[in-house]
Short mmCIF file of C-alpha atoms in Angstrom, two decimals:
data_model
loop_
_atom_site.label_atom_id
_atom_site.label_comp_id
_atom_site.label_asym_id
_atom_site.label_seq_id
_atom_site.Cartn_x
_atom_site.Cartn_y
_atom_site.Cartn_z
CA MET I 265 -49.18 9.27 101.50
CA GLY I 266 -52.11 9.25 99.06
CA ARG I 267 -50.80 7.71 95.87
CA GLU I 268 -54.03 5.88 95.12
CA ILE I 269 -57.42 6.97 93.92
CA THR I 270 -59.59 5.00 96.29
CA ASP I 271 -63.32 4.44 96.12
CA GLU I 272 -63.61 6.44 99.35
CA LYS I 273 -61.79 9.42 97.83
CA LEU I 274 -63.90 9.30 94.67
CA GLN I 275 -67.13 9.13 96.67
CA ARG I 276 -66.03 12.16 98.68
CA TYR I 277 -65.37 14.19 95.52
CA PHE I 278 -68.56 12.99 93.85
CA LYS I 279 -70.53 14.19 96.88
CA ILE I 280 -68.82 17.60 97.00
CA THR I 281 -69.20 18.21 93.28
CA ALA I 282 -72.83 17.05 93.21
CA GLU I 283 -73.68 19.36 96.09
CA ALA I 284 -71.85 22.25 94.42
CA LEU I 285 -73.78 21.70 91.19
CA GLU I 286 -77.07 21.56 93.11
CA THR I 287 -76.48 24.73 95.13
CA LEU I 288 -74.71 27.10 92.78
CA GLU I 289 -76.67 29.83 91.09
CA ILE I 290 -75.94 31.83 87.97
CA ALA I 291 -75.11 35.31 89.24
CA VAL I 292 -75.40 37.35 86.04
CA HIS I 293 -78.51 38.79 84.47
CA GLU I 294 -80.03 37.02 81.45
CA LYS I 295 -79.15 39.98 79.23
CA SER I 296 -75.54 40.17 80.41
CA LEU I 297 -72.83 39.31 77.92
CA LEU I 298 -71.43 36.99 80.59
CA ARG I 299 -74.62 34.92 80.71
CA SER I 300 -73.39 32.71 77.86
CA VAL I 301 -70.12 32.20 79.74
CA ALA I 302 -72.04 31.12 82.84
CA GLU I 303 -74.21 28.73 80.86
CA ASP I 304 -71.20 27.29 79.04
CA PHE I 305 -69.27 26.77 82.30
CA LEU I 306 -72.31 25.08 83.84
CA THR I 307 -72.74 22.81 80.81
CA MET I 308 -69.07 21.85 80.92
CA ALA I 309 -69.19 21.16 84.68
CA ARG I 310 -72.27 18.97 84.31
CA SER I 311 -70.79 17.15 81.31
CA TYR I 312 -67.54 16.36 83.09
CA PHE I 313 -69.53 15.24 86.15
CA GLU I 314 -71.50 12.82 83.97
CA ASP I 315 -68.25 11.63 82.37
CA ALA I 316 -66.86 10.98 85.85
CA LYS I 317 -69.86 8.78 86.69
CA TYR I 318 -69.44 6.89 83.41
CA TYR I 319 -65.76 6.15 84.02
CA TYR I 320 -66.39 5.28 87.67
CA GLU I 321 -68.96 2.69 86.62
CA LYS I 322 -66.41 1.21 84.19
CA GLY I 323 -63.88 0.96 87.02
CA ASP I 324 -61.57 3.60 85.53
CA TYR I 325 -60.90 5.55 88.71
CA VAL I 326 -58.08 7.63 87.27
CA THR I 327 -60.19 9.05 84.45
CA ALA I 328 -63.19 9.45 86.77
CA PHE I 329 -61.06 11.45 89.21
CA ALA I 330 -59.68 13.60 86.40
CA ALA I 331 -63.19 14.31 85.10
CA LEU I 332 -64.35 15.28 88.60
CA ASN I 333 -61.47 17.70 88.87
CA TYR I 334 -62.33 19.27 85.53
CA ALA I 335 -65.99 19.54 86.60
CA HIS I 336 -65.09 21.28 89.81
CA GLY I 337 -62.55 23.44 88.02
CA PHE I 338 -65.30 24.88 85.84
CA ILE I 339 -67.44 25.46 88.92
CA ASP I 340 -64.66 27.24 90.81
CA ALA I 341 -63.64 29.27 87.76
CA GLY I 342 -67.24 30.45 87.39
CA VAL I 343 -67.35 31.49 91.05
CA ARG I 344 -64.02 33.28 90.74
CA LEU I 345 -65.15 35.05 87.56
CA GLY I 346 -68.36 36.09 89.32
CA VAL I 347 -70.79 34.36 86.97
CA PHE I 348 -71.81 31.89 89.72
CA LYS I 349 -72.74 32.54 93.33
CA GLY I 350 -70.75 30.27 95.56
CA GLU I 351 -70.63 31.19 99.22
CA ASP I 352 -69.85 27.83 100.86
CA ASP I 353 -66.11 27.34 101.39
CA ARG I 354 -66.68 23.59 101.70
CA LEU I 355 -67.90 23.45 98.09
CA PHE I 356 -66.24 26.34 96.31
CA ALA I 357 -62.56 27.25 96.30
CA PHE I 358 -63.25 30.96 96.11
CA GLY I 359 -66.55 31.21 98.01
#
């Protein structure tokens, strides 16, 4: 069973997370108190995604995979909280 972080697995998660970042929308009004939460979650997701690319390029698949999971965790948390729109069950855990 899957005890390795393969290039194939990483590419799959990179694709899913990139597509999620491209398609999600902030769901709260600009004047909402939750707007700053949405923006912070989006910044964190993008930052971890960039970290994942950095570690992937260095050949550190374990850290790249961890960073991808953090990135997607922020995305899914934002959808669950209702600060992001996320309707696609392929991309969002709570869509």
